Amino acid sequence: MKLKDLPDENLFTQGHTACPGCGAAMSIRNTIRIFGKDTAVYVPASCAVVFGTTFPLAAWKVPFFHTAFENTGASIAGMKAAYEVKGKDVTVIGFAGDGGTYDIGLQSMSGAAERNDDVLYICLDNEAYMNTGIQRSGGTPFGAWTTTTPVGKKTQGNRTFKKNLAEIVAAHDIPYFATLSIGHPVDFIRKVEKAKSMKGFRFLHMFTPCIPGWKMDPAKTVEVTKLAVESGMWTLFEIENGEKKITYKPQKMKRVKDYLMMQGRFRHMSEEDIKKLQMWVCHKWNLNYNEKGAPGVCEIEPPEEHHGVTEEHREMHGL
Amino acid sequence: MKHVITGDHAVAIGAKLCRVEVVPAYPITPQTLIIEHIAEFVNDGEMNAKFMTMESEHSVMSAAAGASAAGARVFTATSSQGLAFMHEMVYATAPLRLPVVMVNVNRSLSSPPGIWVEYNDSMGERDSGWLQVYVEDNQEALDMVIQSYRIAEDKRVLLPIMPCLDGFVLSHTVEPVDVPDESLVDSFLSPYEPDVYLNPEQPAVIGMLMPPQYFMEMRRQTAGAVEAAKEVVVEVNREFAKVFGRDYGGLIDTYRMEDAQIALITIGTVTSTARKVVDDMRNEGKKVGIVKLRFFRPFPAEELRAALSGMGAVGVIDRSISYNGGGPIFSEVRSALYGMTMPVINHLAGIGGRDVTENLIMTMFELTLEAAKGGKVKEVIWHETRGETL
Ligand SMILES: Cc1ncc(C[n+]2csc(CCOP(=O)(O)OP(=O)(O)O)c2C)c(N)n1
Ligand code: SF4
Ligand SMILES: [Mg+2]
């Protein structure tokens, strides 16, 4: 499907109450457009429940279900089981946040993945618990301010690196895993369509900027996602039958600092912390693209150990 | 046809006879036999259900809710820690009006760890909006699975229901059970056809955020459905008796209450033992009777008042403790009998699986008789408990 051929009908309609520029709302709207009417949706506790379905108004034109927070995998599995026994051809999609996926919902997601339930799991990753007012999750990047990783006199921002969710999910040997970004619509559409054409447990990991959570300009959602990819903070790839394939490679690596400075959540970061994060990104870049990263950006050799190793880690583990 | 089977087996057969469509499952003693039997039925092709091996009880109830909302007839079973672990989802299910049937095989809740009967697990879900019925024997266990779908799916009710049976005393003990013909069950229970479900042809939104302007109405509707369940329970019991020839009395059942001077309120398997004790005491000329509490939700307050009016005293057996001085049934009964003047005595016994013997029940009757005569009897009695004096 070409961008211009996207169906006009919005099954997630205007009138929802997400903040202007919300990456999650944009991702939902465009995904559900591609899937069409024969779809049923589960959304766990997250911003998307509030902005899509606050009684008596609902933005959904496909069946919508919600019960709790940590149960997306099990809920969509149960819904699908019912459609299967009833002989109904309905695609079931769960749209869970990063908190609902990396952290509290990991077990439920893992169960559905391991059983290879015929559902689509989408993680809308805005890198913190936004609905409860911006708290750190396992998906929060190094250095980021959140209300539970405040910028204090002694400690500034989040001290750990973003969890490698892709490898955790892919380790379940599922049919399809892909990372997406709303700033790369051609790649986005292709991956959603591909997930639609497949059976079994499919996982789409969407990078979804959050305006208040990232303290950014609501007009810059697309720009920020683009810069995330160009800098290596987010990588567009897919894993099919255990094989990882990069689906978009930036021409030239941008500095992570360029990405960080667009967002208030990073603006406090010290040069030292930025360097640490840059090293982490360079190592990731190396693994993803099999090259060292741009000269002048990655001239500092990345650490030999796995990409999460920092001074903090060394101290923690007594290395 | 009569089969000599465990309570868990009877429950599994009941689920099969009800043609349940989705069964999310997770093991826990003493419930596990139920899901094992169902897995066998499914794998032998005797049962056409989707059996889902979930990774936790929280996920069991999440999948159950999802499947029920998508229009399927759902069955599952749990016990104790499992029920506690799914607590959040138990509360989530009822107000969404999802008529899931989940058998709870009663077992004590940690700490201390134990695997034997106590009602603290299910009674902790008292305020969730689930209906609860406690059974006396394996026959009633099977029969109440069948009745449960009729009650839960009734358009006046549309609530989940939890038939409860005593761990080990029933779950793992064989008794002769009359297994009804499939065709008879089919004539009694038609397929589940919800008016509203997650149907792409007519999209519905189930589980919206509910602001304060609307929240109380939703709670009121759930409360109304629990109240409406009273007459449905009675109707279904009556109709069941007509079709299957077994009458359980409805919300409560009574035994030799016609000219009784005192009554003991029983629940679950202790009722059978108490029936024998009543017969023995009647032979000695003591006018004692039993009120068997079947449904804990809806709570049969008026029915109890009617059955107990004129009693000299009432004894209440509790197989769990509420740490407020007495057991949960005692609190509810005393509140139901408010304004009536007879003494109400709480008999705590059998907690954590300790046997409740004929002798012990005889003691309960004697103490209740004593109270009726105006004797000094403690209001809450911990029976046969070390360090405790009567
Ligand atoms: C069991 C449980 N714990 C905590 C919460 C509170 N809670 C609701 S939404 C939410 C944050 C969701 O974060 P995320 O999954 O990242 O979604 P986002 O709002 O960021 O899109 C939390 C912590 C809850 N609803 N349930
Ligand atoms: S707080 Fe963030 S995730 Fe939530 S609606 Fe606003 S932009 Fe979207
Ligand atoms: Mg989030």
Coordinates of C-alpha atoms in Angstrom, one line a residue, chain A residues 37-42 49-50 52-58 60-71 73-75 77-86 88 90 107-112 114-115 117, chain B residues 21-22 48-50 52-60 62-73 85 88-89 92-93 96 98 192 194 197-211 214:
Chain A
K37 CA -13.0 -3.0 10.2
D38 CA -12.6 -6.7 11.1
T39 CA -10.4 -5.9 14.0
A40 CA -10.9 -5.8 17.7
V41 CA -8.6 -3.9 20.1
Y42 CA -7.4 -4.2 23.7
V49 CA -7.4 4.4 27.4
V50 CA -8.0 7.9 28.7
G52 CA -9.6 7.2 23.4
T53 CA -12.5 6.1 25.7
T54 CA -13.7 8.4 28.5
F55 CA -17.4 7.7 29.0
P56 CA -19.6 8.7 27.3
L57 CA -17.3 9.4 24.4
A58 CA -15.2 6.9 22.4
W60 CA -13.0 3.8 18.4
K61 CA -15.1 2.5 15.5
V62 CA -13.9 -1.1 16.0
P63 CA -14.7 -3.1 19.1
F64 CA -12.6 -2.0 22.1
F65 CA -11.9 -3.7 25.3
H66 CA -10.1 -2.7 28.5
T67 CA -9.8 -4.3 31.9
A68 CA -6.4 -3.7 33.6
F69 CA -2.7 -2.8 33.0
E70 CA -0.5 -5.8 33.1
N71 CA -2.6 -8.2 31.0
G73 CA -0.9 -10.6 26.2
A74 CA -3.5 -12.6 28.0
S75 CA -6.4 -10.4 27.1
A77 CA -5.2 -14.2 23.6
G78 CA -8.6 -14.7 25.3
M79 CA -10.4 -12.5 22.8
K80 CA -8.8 -14.4 19.9
A81 CA -9.7 -17.7 21.4
A82 CA -13.4 -16.7 21.4
Y83 CA -13.3 -15.6 17.8
E84 CA -11.6 -18.8 16.9
V85 CA -14.2 -21.1 18.5
K86 CA -16.9 -19.0 17.0
K88 CA -15.1 -15.5 13.2
V90 CA -11.3 -11.1 13.4
Q107 CA 5.0 -12.0 31.8
S108 CA 1.6 -11.8 30.1
M109 CA 3.2 -10.8 26.8
S110 CA 5.7 -13.6 27.2
G111 CA 2.9 -16.1 27.7
A112 CA 1.1 -15.1 24.5
E114 CA 5.5 -18.4 23.8
R115 CA 2.1 -20.0 22.9
D117 CA -1.2 -17.0 20.0
Chain B
E21 CA -16.1 -22.8 24.6
V22 CA -13.0 -21.3 26.2
N48 CA -15.0 -28.9 21.7
A49 CA -13.4 -26.0 23.7
K50 CA -10.3 -23.9 23.3
M52 CA -5.5 -22.2 27.1
T53 CA -2.5 -23.0 29.2
M54 CA -1.9 -19.5 30.7
E55 CA 1.2 -18.4 32.5
S56 CA -0.6 -17.1 35.7
E57 CA -4.0 -16.8 37.3
H58 CA -4.0 -13.1 36.6
S59 CA -3.7 -14.0 33.0
V60 CA -6.3 -16.7 33.4
S62 CA -7.7 -11.6 31.8
A63 CA -8.1 -14.2 29.1
A64 CA -11.5 -15.3 30.6
A65 CA -12.7 -11.7 30.5
G66 CA -11.5 -11.2 27.0
A67 CA -13.1 -14.4 25.7
S68 CA -16.3 -13.7 27.5
A69 CA -16.4 -10.1 26.1
A70 CA -15.8 -11.5 22.7
G71 CA -18.9 -13.7 23.1
A72 CA -17.8 -17.1 24.3
R73 CA -19.0 -19.2 27.1
F85 CA -3.4 -13.5 42.6
E88 CA -7.7 -7.4 40.4
M89 CA -9.3 -9.3 37.5
A92 CA -12.7 -6.2 36.8
T93 CA -15.0 -8.9 35.4
L96 CA -18.5 -5.5 32.8
L98 CA -19.3 -11.0 31.8
Y192 CA -24.8 -18.3 25.2
P194 CA -25.0 -12.1 24.4
Y197 CA -20.1 -8.2 22.7
L198 CA -17.0 -7.3 20.9
N199 CA -18.6 -7.6 17.5
P200 CA -16.9 -5.9 14.5
E201 CA -20.4 -5.7 12.8
Q202 CA -21.7 -3.6 15.7
P203 CA -18.6 -2.3 17.5
A204 CA -19.0 -1.8 21.2
V205 CA -16.6 -0.2 23.6
I206 CA -16.3 -2.3 26.8
G207 CA -14.3 -1.1 29.8
M208 CA -14.2 2.7 29.4
L209 CA -12.8 5.2 31.8
M210 CA -15.8 6.2 34.0
P211 CA -15.7 9.8 35.4
Y214 CA -21.4 8.4 35.7

